[in-house]
């Protein structure tokens, strides 16, 4: 694995050039694409923590290449764990399954761009002016142990001049969740993305989840539940709005299918 970062930094890259092109062109064939992308992000001061979306640095065609590289790395992990991936039929192909699962499923929200959330005008005479509360099921993963985080996010919003389709709240929440996260962080990220998509400053997000890292290891607490709340605008400043939000959540919890 030899990537000559300094030499690379001296070359002027064309915008359209994929990292693979740049590597092949400039003699980086021995390097990994993941290293080249990591280099670009560092060069630009782009944060690439487990909960950050890095889709701006990936081309759609890069994913397959990255999965191949991660497969190779997972093979090494299995070898170091002394698991026989050659004759154990259940461990053959596990490295590739893991690589695909990370990129296409449990960390998909890091690599894919935001879901398209077309907004509709809500400015007619009989427009909706009340509160909207959407219950979104989310699956995430803690960045500390890569264990599953399973729960629901309640997203509250005061209708503004534009509205997005109801399913889009859940799509956005799932896109935010399919990364390595901390629950405290996740509620913040969901609130920020909902505000961005709707132009509303009045948003509340309440997340309730169970954590694999508390259930499957460590304290082995099978019924522990963690709740986090992020309140913005009227949800924070107006006690009436805040109360209505939590009353709505209570109603949803009493009646929603489990
Ligand atoms: Zn954890």
Short mmCIF file of C-alpha atoms and ligand atoms in Angstrom, two decimals, residues 141-147 149 181-182 211-214 217, ligand 1:
data_model
loop_
_atom_site.label_atom_id
_atom_site.label_comp_id
_atom_site.label_asym_id
_atom_site.label_seq_id
_atom_site.Cartn_x
_atom_site.Cartn_y
_atom_site.Cartn_z
CA UNK A 141 -25.22 1.53 14.70
CA UNK A 142 -23.14 2.88 17.57
CA UNK A 143 -19.78 4.17 16.43
CA UNK A 144 -18.08 2.86 19.59
CA UNK A 145 -18.85 -0.84 19.18
CA UNK A 146 -20.57 -1.15 15.79
CA UNK A 147 -23.56 -2.69 17.55
CA UNK A 149 -29.23 0.81 17.68
CA UNK A 181 -23.76 7.36 15.39
CA UNK A 182 -24.25 8.29 19.00
CA UNK A 211 -28.58 -0.24 22.10
CA UNK A 212 -26.91 -3.49 21.17
CA UNK A 213 -23.76 -2.38 22.97
CA UNK A 214 -25.72 -2.32 26.26
CA UNK A 217 -22.12 -6.98 25.89
ZN1 LIG B 1 -21.59 1.23 21.77
#
